[in-house]
Amino acid sequence: IAIDGAGNIFFADTGNNAVKEILAAGGYATVDTLASGFSRPSGLAVDRSGNVFVADTGNNAVKEILAAGGYTTVNTLGHGFSRPTGVAVGGSGNVFVADTGNNAVKEILAAGGYTTVNKLGAGFSGPQGVALDGSGNVFVADTGNNAMKEILAANGYTAVVPLVGTVLSGTLVLVLDGSGNIFVA
């Protein structure tokens, strides 16, 4: 689930192979299906412009649904993903991906039209979720290792730090609030 600046709620309807939006206007009574062509979408994120980024798990892809034009245009970003499950988008527009099937966390750069994909850190096993803090650090639900880790933005995302006291079994999703508190499912 992700919420945009206007309070609209976006969610991956995995079982129906769809991405949907619940509109804030009208008291959350209207549900719209956005674009099409998804297979088992899981994680998603919304940028400042309202564009929706989707981990299209069944299609081994990360996609962007453009807000302009009423959420009908879908672009595939980057390449080489295997069962991506979690996405987060930073203030600069870069997209961070839990590339579950490749046991990796990756960054898709906005510069150049989302074609460049960089692998961040190492030592992950089936990561499921990613989140960003205000400094650009990436927090990872490293599911296969029953841990949460932080990839530090300093020095180009090479340092991976296990979060002390976070041995959790089956961690799938995590989010951060404005104070840096971590919430885990």
Coordinates of C-alpha atoms in Angstrom, one line a residue, residues 55-162:
A55 CA 7.1 -4.7 -8.4
D56 CA 5.4 -6.8 -11.1
T57 CA 6.6 -10.1 -9.6
G58 CA 5.0 -12.5 -12.0
N59 CA 6.5 -10.7 -15.0
N60 CA 9.9 -10.3 -13.4
A61 CA 9.7 -6.6 -14.0
V62 CA 9.5 -3.2 -12.3
K63 CA 7.0 -0.9 -13.9
E64 CA 5.9 2.8 -13.7
I65 CA 2.3 3.8 -14.1
L66 CA 2.3 7.5 -15.2
A67 CA -0.1 9.8 -13.4
A68 CA -0.3 12.0 -16.5
G69 CA -3.1 10.8 -18.7
G70 CA -5.0 9.1 -15.9
Y71 CA -2.8 6.2 -15.0
T72 CA -3.1 4.4 -18.4
T73 CA 0.5 4.5 -19.6
V74 CA 2.9 1.8 -18.2
N75 CA 6.7 1.8 -18.7
T76 CA 9.0 -1.1 -17.8
L77 CA 12.1 0.1 -15.9
G78 CA 15.5 -1.4 -16.0
H79 CA 16.1 -5.1 -16.7
G80 CA 17.3 -8.4 -15.2
F81 CA 14.9 -8.8 -12.3
S82 CA 13.7 -12.1 -10.9
R83 CA 10.6 -12.0 -8.7
P84 CA 10.9 -8.4 -7.5
T85 CA 8.7 -7.9 -4.5
G86 CA 9.4 -4.5 -2.9
V87 CA 9.9 -1.0 -4.3
A88 CA 10.6 2.4 -2.8
V89 CA 11.2 5.7 -4.6
G90 CA 13.6 8.4 -3.5
G91 CA 13.3 12.2 -3.7
S92 CA 15.5 12.2 -6.8
G93 CA 13.2 9.7 -8.5
N94 CA 15.6 6.7 -8.2
V95 CA 13.7 3.5 -7.6
F96 CA 15.0 0.9 -5.1
V97 CA 14.0 -2.7 -5.6
A98 CA 14.0 -5.9 -3.5
D99 CA 15.0 -8.3 -6.3
T100 CA 14.0 -11.4 -4.4
G101 CA 14.8 -14.1 -7.0
N102 CA 18.3 -12.6 -7.5
N103 CA 19.0 -12.2 -3.7
A104 CA 19.8 -8.6 -4.3
V105 CA 18.8 -5.0 -3.7
K106 CA 19.0 -2.8 -6.8
E107 CA 18.7 0.9 -7.7
I108 CA 17.2 2.0 -11.0
L109 CA 18.5 5.5 -11.8
A110 CA 16.0 8.1 -12.9
A111 CA 18.7 9.9 -14.9
G112 CA 18.7 8.5 -18.4
G113 CA 15.2 7.3 -18.4
Y114 CA 15.3 4.4 -15.8
T115 CA 17.6 2.2 -17.9
T116 CA 20.6 2.0 -15.6
V117 CA 20.4 -0.6 -12.8
N118 CA 23.0 -0.8 -10.0
K119 CA 23.3 -3.6 -7.4
L120 CA 23.6 -2.3 -3.8
G121 CA 25.5 -4.0 -1.1
A122 CA 25.7 -7.8 -0.8
G123 CA 24.8 -10.8 1.4
F124 CA 21.0 -10.7 1.0
S125 CA 18.8 -13.8 0.8
G126 CA 15.4 -13.4 -0.6
P127 CA 14.9 -9.7 0.3
Q128 CA 11.2 -8.8 0.3
G129 CA 10.8 -5.2 1.2
V130 CA 12.7 -1.9 1.0
A131 CA 12.1 1.5 2.5
L132 CA 14.1 4.8 2.5
D133 CA 14.8 7.3 5.2
G134 CA 15.2 11.1 4.7
S135 CA 19.0 10.7 4.1
G136 CA 18.6 8.1 1.3
N137 CA 19.6 5.1 3.4
V138 CA 17.9 1.9 2.3
F139 CA 16.3 -0.4 4.8
V140 CA 15.8 -4.0 3.7
A141 CA 13.6 -6.8 5.0
D142 CA 16.2 -9.6 4.4
T143 CA 13.7 -12.4 4.7
G144 CA 15.9 -15.4 3.9
N145 CA 18.3 -14.2 6.6
N146 CA 15.5 -13.4 9.1
A147 CA 17.0 -9.9 9.5
M148 CA 16.6 -6.3 8.7
K149 CA 19.5 -4.4 7.3
E150 CA 20.4 -0.9 6.3
I151 CA 22.4 0.0 3.2
L152 CA 24.1 3.3 3.8
A153 CA 23.8 6.0 1.2
A154 CA 27.3 7.3 2.0
N155 CA 30.0 5.9 -0.3
G156 CA 27.7 4.7 -2.9
Y157 CA 25.5 2.2 -1.1
T158 CA 28.4 -0.3 -0.5
A159 CA 28.1 -0.7 3.3
V160 CA 25.4 -3.0 4.7
V161 CA 24.7 -2.8 8.4
P162 CA 22.6 -5.4 10.2

